[in-house]
Amino acid sequence: MPTKRTKHLWTWMSRYIRLRDAYNSGFCLCPTCNHVAPPKDMEAGHCFPKGSYKYRSLEFNEMNVHAQCGGCNNWRMRQPEYQERFERHIRERWGDKKIDDMLALALSGKDGKRSDYKINAQKEYYKQRTYELLEEKGIERWWRTKKNGEDYDD
């Protein structure tokens, strides 16, 4: 679960990831069980678990996060065969070298902490990219807005 400092960043990154992974048909394919659903019905799942201390730094790494169905994200990923399918998917998508480099950096502990400035900058980046992808893919916004039309960040 994101901390108070990163909650809004995670909200926008999750929306972005699900839209990024949506095909032009407007649907996503879960990389672990092949379930097909629109982005609003998917979750943003981590291949290498963010709850694990050694992979904590991968929480906001786009190569580690992909659209995933709720069943896989919440319980199937505890089973080795589903973890292996997900890792195979990200290696096919990004390449072995990039994934190995990502893991090496995470395990080295040299990836640094996030400043409030960086968290806010990343949130704004994902918010902008989310709206660009909505338009590019012709997908309707599914989250609620305030009466004045502004987005809720949760």
mmCIF file with all atom_site columns, C-alpha atoms in Angstrom:
data_model
loop_
_atom_site.group_PDB
_atom_site.id
_atom_site.type_symbol
_atom_site.label_atom_id
_atom_site.label_alt_id
_atom_site.label_comp_id
_atom_site.label_asym_id
_atom_site.label_entity_id
_atom_site.label_seq_id
_atom_site.pdbx_PDB_ins_code
_atom_site.Cartn_x
_atom_site.Cartn_y
_atom_site.Cartn_z
_atom_site.occupancy
_atom_site.B_iso_or_equiv
_atom_site.pdbx_formal_charge
_atom_site.auth_seq_id
_atom_site.auth_comp_id
_atom_site.auth_asym_id
_atom_site.auth_atom_id
_atom_site.pdbx_PDB_model_num
ATOM 1   C CA . MET A 1 1   ? 0.000   0.000   0.000   1.00 0.00 ? 1   MET A CA 1
ATOM 2   C CA . PRO A 1 2   ? 1.393   3.423   -0.850  1.00 0.00 ? 2   PRO A CA 1
ATOM 3   C CA . THR A 1 3   ? 2.320   5.758   1.971   1.00 0.00 ? 3   THR A CA 1
ATOM 4   C CA . LYS A 1 4   ? 0.501   9.043   2.549   1.00 0.00 ? 4   LYS A CA 1
ATOM 5   C CA . ARG A 1 5   ? 3.295   10.771  0.621   1.00 0.00 ? 5   ARG A CA 1
ATOM 6   C CA . THR A 1 6   ? 2.910   8.552   -2.433  1.00 0.00 ? 6   THR A CA 1
ATOM 7   C CA . LYS A 1 7   ? -0.847  7.811   -2.464  1.00 0.00 ? 7   LYS A CA 1
ATOM 8   C CA . HIS A 1 8   ? -1.705  10.293  -5.220  1.00 0.00 ? 8   HIS A CA 1
ATOM 9   C CA . LEU A 1 9   ? 1.342   9.289   -7.260  1.00 0.00 ? 9   LEU A CA 1
ATOM 10  C CA . TRP A 1 10  ? 0.204   5.656   -7.120  1.00 0.00 ? 10  TRP A CA 1
ATOM 11  C CA . THR A 1 11  ? -3.363  6.605   -8.110  1.00 0.00 ? 11  THR A CA 1
ATOM 12  C CA . TRP A 1 12  ? -2.165  8.310   -11.300 1.00 0.00 ? 12  TRP A CA 1
ATOM 13  C CA . MET A 1 13  ? 0.495   5.721   -12.091 1.00 0.00 ? 13  MET A CA 1
ATOM 14  C CA . SER A 1 14  ? -2.072  2.931   -11.743 1.00 0.00 ? 14  SER A CA 1
ATOM 15  C CA . ARG A 1 15  ? -4.444  4.674   -14.149 1.00 0.00 ? 15  ARG A CA 1
ATOM 16  C CA . TYR A 1 16  ? -1.600  5.300   -16.579 1.00 0.00 ? 16  TYR A CA 1
ATOM 17  C CA . ILE A 1 17  ? -0.346  1.685   -16.470 1.00 0.00 ? 17  ILE A CA 1
ATOM 18  C CA . ARG A 1 18  ? -3.808  0.268   -17.162 1.00 0.00 ? 18  ARG A CA 1
ATOM 19  C CA . LEU A 1 19  ? -4.267  2.637   -20.096 1.00 0.00 ? 19  LEU A CA 1
ATOM 20  C CA . ARG A 1 20  ? -0.728  2.021   -21.383 1.00 0.00 ? 20  ARG A CA 1
ATOM 21  C CA . ASP A 1 21  ? -1.418  -1.715  -21.427 1.00 0.00 ? 21  ASP A CA 1
ATOM 22  C CA . ALA A 1 22  ? -4.839  -1.415  -23.077 1.00 0.00 ? 22  ALA A CA 1
ATOM 23  C CA . TYR A 1 23  ? -4.956  -2.445  -26.694 1.00 0.00 ? 23  TYR A CA 1
ATOM 24  C CA . ASN A 1 24  ? -6.607  -0.170  -29.242 1.00 0.00 ? 24  ASN A CA 1
ATOM 25  C CA . SER A 1 25  ? -9.769  -2.215  -28.705 1.00 0.00 ? 25  SER A CA 1
ATOM 26  C CA . GLY A 1 26  ? -9.937  -0.620  -25.248 1.00 0.00 ? 26  GLY A CA 1
ATOM 27  C CA . PHE A 1 27  ? -9.261  -3.864  -23.384 1.00 0.00 ? 27  PHE A CA 1
ATOM 28  C CA . CYS A 1 28  ? -6.313  -5.180  -21.371 1.00 0.00 ? 28  CYS A CA 1
ATOM 29  C CA . LEU A 1 29  ? -4.986  -8.727  -21.261 1.00 0.00 ? 29  LEU A CA 1
ATOM 30  C CA . CYS A 1 30  ? -3.808  -10.015 -17.886 1.00 0.00 ? 30  CYS A CA 1
ATOM 31  C CA . PRO A 1 31  ? -0.238  -11.286 -18.420 1.00 0.00 ? 31  PRO A CA 1
ATOM 32  C CA . THR A 1 32  ? -0.641  -14.099 -15.893 1.00 0.00 ? 32  THR A CA 1
ATOM 33  C CA . CYS A 1 33  ? -4.044  -15.668 -16.691 1.00 0.00 ? 33  CYS A CA 1
ATOM 34  C CA . ASN A 1 34  ? -5.053  -14.059 -20.033 1.00 0.00 ? 34  ASN A CA 1
ATOM 35  C CA . HIS A 1 35  ? -8.268  -12.556 -18.596 1.00 0.00 ? 35  HIS A CA 1
ATOM 36  C CA . VAL A 1 36  ? -9.521  -9.718  -20.821 1.00 0.00 ? 36  VAL A CA 1
ATOM 37  C CA . ALA A 1 37  ? -11.203 -6.618  -19.347 1.00 0.00 ? 37  ALA A CA 1
ATOM 38  C CA . PRO A 1 38  ? -11.363 -2.841  -19.788 1.00 0.00 ? 38  PRO A CA 1
ATOM 39  C CA . PRO A 1 39  ? -8.728  -0.827  -17.892 1.00 0.00 ? 39  PRO A CA 1
ATOM 40  C CA . LYS A 1 40  ? -11.233 0.295   -15.246 1.00 0.00 ? 40  LYS A CA 1
ATOM 41  C CA . ASP A 1 41  ? -11.771 -3.350  -14.262 1.00 0.00 ? 41  ASP A CA 1
ATOM 42  C CA . MET A 1 42  ? -8.078  -4.189  -14.071 1.00 0.00 ? 42  MET A CA 1
ATOM 43  C CA . GLU A 1 43  ? -5.471  -3.386  -11.428 1.00 0.00 ? 43  GLU A CA 1
ATOM 44  C CA . ALA A 1 44  ? -1.856  -2.312  -11.723 1.00 0.00 ? 44  ALA A CA 1
ATOM 45  C CA . GLY A 1 45  ? 0.127   -5.292  -10.469 1.00 0.00 ? 45  GLY A CA 1
ATOM 46  C CA . HIS A 1 46  ? 3.780   -5.619  -9.536  1.00 0.00 ? 46  HIS A CA 1
ATOM 47  C CA . CYS A 1 47  ? 5.787   -8.527  -10.922 1.00 0.00 ? 47  CYS A CA 1
ATOM 48  C CA . PHE A 1 48  ? 8.351   -8.212  -8.151  1.00 0.00 ? 48  PHE A CA 1
ATOM 49  C CA . PRO A 1 49  ? 6.331   -7.477  -5.018  1.00 0.00 ? 49  PRO A CA 1
ATOM 50  C CA . LYS A 1 50  ? 6.550   -3.974  -3.611  1.00 0.00 ? 50  LYS A CA 1
ATOM 51  C CA . GLY A 1 51  ? 5.846   -5.392  -0.156  1.00 0.00 ? 51  GLY A CA 1
ATOM 52  C CA . SER A 1 52  ? 9.139   -7.264  -0.207  1.00 0.00 ? 52  SER A CA 1
ATOM 53  C CA . TYR A 1 53  ? 11.919  -5.188  1.343   1.00 0.00 ? 53  TYR A CA 1
ATOM 54  C CA . LYS A 1 54  ? 14.418  -6.041  -1.383  1.00 0.00 ? 54  LYS A CA 1
ATOM 55  C CA . TYR A 1 55  ? 12.036  -4.939  -4.156  1.00 0.00 ? 55  TYR A CA 1
ATOM 56  C CA . ARG A 1 56  ? 10.517  -1.928  -2.371  1.00 0.00 ? 56  ARG A CA 1
ATOM 57  C CA . SER A 1 57  ? 12.298  0.462   -4.730  1.00 0.00 ? 57  SER A CA 1
ATOM 58  C CA . LEU A 1 58  ? 10.456  -1.068  -7.706  1.00 0.00 ? 58  LEU A CA 1
ATOM 59  C CA . GLU A 1 59  ? 7.061   0.172   -6.512  1.00 0.00 ? 59  GLU A CA 1
ATOM 60  C CA . PHE A 1 60  ? 7.009   2.970   -9.114  1.00 0.00 ? 60  PHE A CA 1
ATOM 61  C CA . ASN A 1 61  ? 9.112   1.305   -11.808 1.00 0.00 ? 61  ASN A CA 1
ATOM 62  C CA . GLU A 1 62  ? 7.070   1.069   -15.029 1.00 0.00 ? 62  GLU A CA 1
ATOM 63  C CA . MET A 1 63  ? 8.847   -2.094  -16.153 1.00 0.00 ? 63  MET A CA 1
ATOM 64  C CA . ASN A 1 64  ? 7.726   -3.841  -12.951 1.00 0.00 ? 64  ASN A CA 1
ATOM 65  C CA . VAL A 1 65  ? 4.064   -2.722  -13.066 1.00 0.00 ? 65  VAL A CA 1
ATOM 66  C CA . HIS A 1 66  ? 1.511   -3.982  -15.583 1.00 0.00 ? 66  HIS A CA 1
ATOM 67  C CA . ALA A 1 67  ? -2.265  -4.203  -15.967 1.00 0.00 ? 67  ALA A CA 1
ATOM 68  C CA . GLN A 1 68  ? -3.379  -7.334  -14.187 1.00 0.00 ? 68  GLN A CA 1
ATOM 69  C CA . CYS A 1 69  ? -6.732  -8.804  -13.187 1.00 0.00 ? 69  CYS A CA 1
ATOM 70  C CA . GLY A 1 70  ? -7.692  -8.533  -9.533  1.00 0.00 ? 70  GLY A CA 1
ATOM 71  C CA . GLY A 1 71  ? -7.541  -12.282 -8.961  1.00 0.00 ? 71  GLY A CA 1
ATOM 72  C CA . CYS A 1 72  ? -3.955  -12.521 -10.128 1.00 0.00 ? 72  CYS A CA 1
ATOM 73  C CA . ASN A 1 73  ? -2.851  -9.304  -8.443  1.00 0.00 ? 73  ASN A CA 1
ATOM 74  C CA . ASN A 1 74  ? -4.371  -10.227 -5.092  1.00 0.00 ? 74  ASN A CA 1
ATOM 75  C CA . TRP A 1 75  ? -3.799  -13.937 -4.690  1.00 0.00 ? 75  TRP A CA 1
ATOM 76  C CA . ARG A 1 76  ? -2.614  -15.914 -7.732  1.00 0.00 ? 76  ARG A CA 1
ATOM 77  C CA . MET A 1 77  ? 0.761   -14.121 -7.687  1.00 0.00 ? 77  MET A CA 1
ATOM 78  C CA . ARG A 1 78  ? 1.536   -16.029 -4.479  1.00 0.00 ? 78  ARG A CA 1
ATOM 79  C CA . GLN A 1 79  ? 1.764   -19.173 -6.597  1.00 0.00 ? 79  GLN A CA 1
ATOM 80  C CA . PRO A 1 80  ? 5.141   -19.726 -8.338  1.00 0.00 ? 80  PRO A CA 1
ATOM 81  C CA . GLU A 1 81  ? 3.641   -20.590 -11.734 1.00 0.00 ? 81  GLU A CA 1
ATOM 82  C CA . TYR A 1 82  ? 1.851   -17.219 -11.935 1.00 0.00 ? 82  TYR A CA 1
ATOM 83  C CA . GLN A 1 83  ? 4.945   -15.339 -10.742 1.00 0.00 ? 83  GLN A CA 1
ATOM 84  C CA . GLU A 1 84  ? 6.951   -17.117 -13.482 1.00 0.00 ? 84  GLU A CA 1
ATOM 85  C CA . ARG A 1 85  ? 4.358   -16.218 -16.151 1.00 0.00 ? 85  ARG A CA 1
ATOM 86  C CA . PHE A 1 86  ? 4.468   -12.562 -15.119 1.00 0.00 ? 86  PHE A CA 1
ATOM 87  C CA . GLU A 1 87  ? 8.267   -12.464 -15.131 1.00 0.00 ? 87  GLU A CA 1
ATOM 88  C CA . ARG A 1 88  ? 8.329   -14.150 -18.550 1.00 0.00 ? 88  ARG A CA 1
ATOM 89  C CA . HIS A 1 89  ? 5.891   -11.480 -19.797 1.00 0.00 ? 89  HIS A CA 1
ATOM 90  C CA . ILE A 1 90  ? 7.978   -8.540  -18.614 1.00 0.00 ? 90  ILE A CA 1
ATOM 91  C CA . ARG A 1 91  ? 11.171  -10.091 -19.972 1.00 0.00 ? 91  ARG A CA 1
ATOM 92  C CA . GLU A 1 92  ? 9.519   -10.540 -23.379 1.00 0.00 ? 92  GLU A CA 1
ATOM 93  C CA . ARG A 1 93  ? 8.235   -6.973  -23.296 1.00 0.00 ? 93  ARG A CA 1
ATOM 94  C CA . TRP A 1 94  ? 11.294  -5.139  -21.999 1.00 0.00 ? 94  TRP A CA 1
ATOM 95  C CA . GLY A 1 95  ? 14.165  -7.567  -22.678 1.00 0.00 ? 95  GLY A CA 1
ATOM 96  C CA . ASP A 1 96  ? 16.322  -9.586  -20.314 1.00 0.00 ? 96  ASP A CA 1
ATOM 97  C CA . LYS A 1 97  ? 19.056  -6.945  -20.020 1.00 0.00 ? 97  LYS A CA 1
ATOM 98  C CA . LYS A 1 98  ? 16.695  -4.158  -18.910 1.00 0.00 ? 98  LYS A CA 1
ATOM 99  C CA . ILE A 1 99  ? 14.986  -6.413  -16.357 1.00 0.00 ? 99  ILE A CA 1
ATOM 100 C CA . ASP A 1 100 ? 18.309  -7.728  -15.036 1.00 0.00 ? 100 ASP A CA 1
ATOM 101 C CA . ASP A 1 101 ? 19.602  -4.144  -14.717 1.00 0.00 ? 101 ASP A CA 1
ATOM 102 C CA . MET A 1 102 ? 16.389  -3.087  -12.941 1.00 0.00 ? 102 MET A CA 1
ATOM 103 C CA . LEU A 1 103 ? 16.731  -5.947  -10.447 1.00 0.00 ? 103 LEU A CA 1
ATOM 104 C CA . ALA A 1 104 ? 20.427  -5.311  -9.894  1.00 0.00 ? 104 ALA A CA 1
ATOM 105 C CA . LEU A 1 105 ? 19.740  -1.651  -9.112  1.00 0.00 ? 105 LEU A CA 1
ATOM 106 C CA . ALA A 1 106 ? 16.924  -2.599  -6.714  1.00 0.00 ? 106 ALA A CA 1
ATOM 107 C CA . LEU A 1 107 ? 19.089  -5.133  -4.899  1.00 0.00 ? 107 LEU A CA 1
ATOM 108 C CA . SER A 1 108 ? 22.061  -2.751  -4.710  1.00 0.00 ? 108 SER A CA 1
ATOM 109 C CA . GLY A 1 109 ? 20.089  -0.275  -2.598  1.00 0.00 ? 109 GLY A CA 1
ATOM 110 C CA . LYS A 1 110 ? 21.480  2.615   -4.699  1.00 0.00 ? 110 LYS A CA 1
ATOM 111 C CA . ASP A 1 111 ? 18.231  3.787   -6.211  1.00 0.00 ? 111 ASP A CA 1
ATOM 112 C CA . GLY A 1 112 ? 17.737  6.512   -3.592  1.00 0.00 ? 112 GLY A CA 1
ATOM 113 C CA . LYS A 1 113 ? 14.754  7.886   -1.737  1.00 0.00 ? 113 LYS A CA 1
ATOM 114 C CA . ARG A 1 114 ? 12.012  10.017  -3.266  1.00 0.00 ? 114 ARG A CA 1
ATOM 115 C CA . SER A 1 115 ? 11.836  13.665  -2.355  1.00 0.00 ? 115 SER A CA 1
ATOM 116 C CA . ASP A 1 116 ? 8.458   15.394  -2.138  1.00 0.00 ? 116 ASP A CA 1
ATOM 117 C CA . TYR A 1 117 ? 9.445   17.327  -5.254  1.00 0.00 ? 117 TYR A CA 1
ATOM 118 C CA . LYS A 1 118 ? 10.135  14.125  -7.209  1.00 0.00 ? 118 LYS A CA 1
ATOM 119 C CA . ILE A 1 119 ? 6.922   12.489  -6.002  1.00 0.00 ? 119 ILE A CA 1
ATOM 120 C CA . ASN A 1 120 ? 4.863   15.486  -7.129  1.00 0.00 ? 120 ASN A CA 1
ATOM 121 C CA . ALA A 1 121 ? 6.703   15.712  -10.467 1.00 0.00 ? 121 ALA A CA 1
ATOM 122 C CA . GLN A 1 122 ? 6.075   12.006  -11.135 1.00 0.00 ? 122 GLN A CA 1
ATOM 123 C CA . LYS A 1 123 ? 2.388   12.397  -10.202 1.00 0.00 ? 123 LYS A CA 1
ATOM 124 C CA . GLU A 1 124 ? 1.996   15.279  -12.648 1.00 0.00 ? 124 GLU A CA 1
ATOM 125 C CA . TYR A 1 125 ? 3.796   13.294  -15.371 1.00 0.00 ? 125 TYR A CA 1
ATOM 126 C CA . TYR A 1 126 ? 1.454   10.306  -14.946 1.00 0.00 ? 126 TYR A CA 1
ATOM 127 C CA . LYS A 1 127 ? -1.606  12.558  -14.803 1.00 0.00 ? 127 LYS A CA 1
ATOM 128 C CA . GLN A 1 128 ? -0.628  14.185  -18.108 1.00 0.00 ? 128 GLN A CA 1
ATOM 129 C CA . ARG A 1 129 ? 0.204   10.846  -19.767 1.00 0.00 ? 129 ARG A CA 1
ATOM 130 C CA . THR A 1 130 ? -3.074  9.366   -18.508 1.00 0.00 ? 130 THR A CA 1
ATOM 131 C CA . TYR A 1 131 ? -5.107  12.057  -20.248 1.00 0.00 ? 131 TYR A CA 1
ATOM 132 C CA . GLU A 1 132 ? -3.042  11.694  -23.412 1.00 0.00 ? 132 GLU A CA 1
ATOM 133 C CA . LEU A 1 133 ? -3.700  7.946   -23.485 1.00 0.00 ? 133 LEU A CA 1
ATOM 134 C CA . LEU A 1 134 ? -7.430  8.414   -22.854 1.00 0.00 ? 134 LEU A CA 1
ATOM 135 C CA . GLU A 1 135 ? -7.566  10.594  -25.936 1.00 0.00 ? 135 GLU A CA 1
ATOM 136 C CA . GLU A 1 136 ? -5.235  8.435   -28.077 1.00 0.00 ? 136 GLU A CA 1
ATOM 137 C CA . LYS A 1 137 ? -7.141  5.226   -27.349 1.00 0.00 ? 137 LYS A CA 1
ATOM 138 C CA . GLY A 1 138 ? -10.637 6.704   -27.225 1.00 0.00 ? 138 GLY A CA 1
ATOM 139 C CA . ILE A 1 139 ? -11.305 5.346   -23.739 1.00 0.00 ? 139 ILE A CA 1
ATOM 140 C CA . GLU A 1 140 ? -13.674 7.207   -21.415 1.00 0.00 ? 140 GLU A CA 1
ATOM 141 C CA . ARG A 1 141 ? -12.471 8.382   -18.024 1.00 0.00 ? 141 ARG A CA 1
ATOM 142 C CA . TRP A 1 142 ? -13.868 6.023   -15.387 1.00 0.00 ? 142 TRP A CA 1
ATOM 143 C CA . TRP A 1 143 ? -12.931 7.786   -12.139 1.00 0.00 ? 143 TRP A CA 1
ATOM 144 C CA . ARG A 1 144 ? -15.099 10.331  -10.387 1.00 0.00 ? 144 ARG A CA 1
ATOM 145 C CA . THR A 1 145 ? -14.590 14.079  -10.429 1.00 0.00 ? 145 THR A CA 1
ATOM 146 C CA . LYS A 1 146 ? -15.413 16.923  -8.082  1.00 0.00 ? 146 LYS A CA 1
ATOM 147 C CA . LYS A 1 147 ? -18.354 19.231  -8.797  1.00 0.00 ? 147 LYS A CA 1
ATOM 148 C CA . ASN A 1 148 ? -15.964 21.751  -10.359 1.00 0.00 ? 148 ASN A CA 1
ATOM 149 C CA . GLY A 1 149 ? -14.711 19.086  -12.800 1.00 0.00 ? 149 GLY A CA 1
ATOM 150 C CA . GLU A 1 150 ? -11.346 18.504  -11.099 1.00 0.00 ? 150 GLU A CA 1
ATOM 151 C CA . ASP A 1 151 ? -10.167 14.946  -10.584 1.00 0.00 ? 151 ASP A CA 1
ATOM 152 C CA . TYR A 1 152 ? -10.178 13.208  -7.275  1.00 0.00 ? 152 TYR A CA 1
ATOM 153 C CA . ASP A 1 153 ? -6.738  11.737  -6.757  1.00 0.00 ? 153 ASP A CA 1
ATOM 154 C CA . ASP A 1 154 ? -8.103  8.610   -5.113  1.00 0.00 ? 154 ASP A CA 1
#
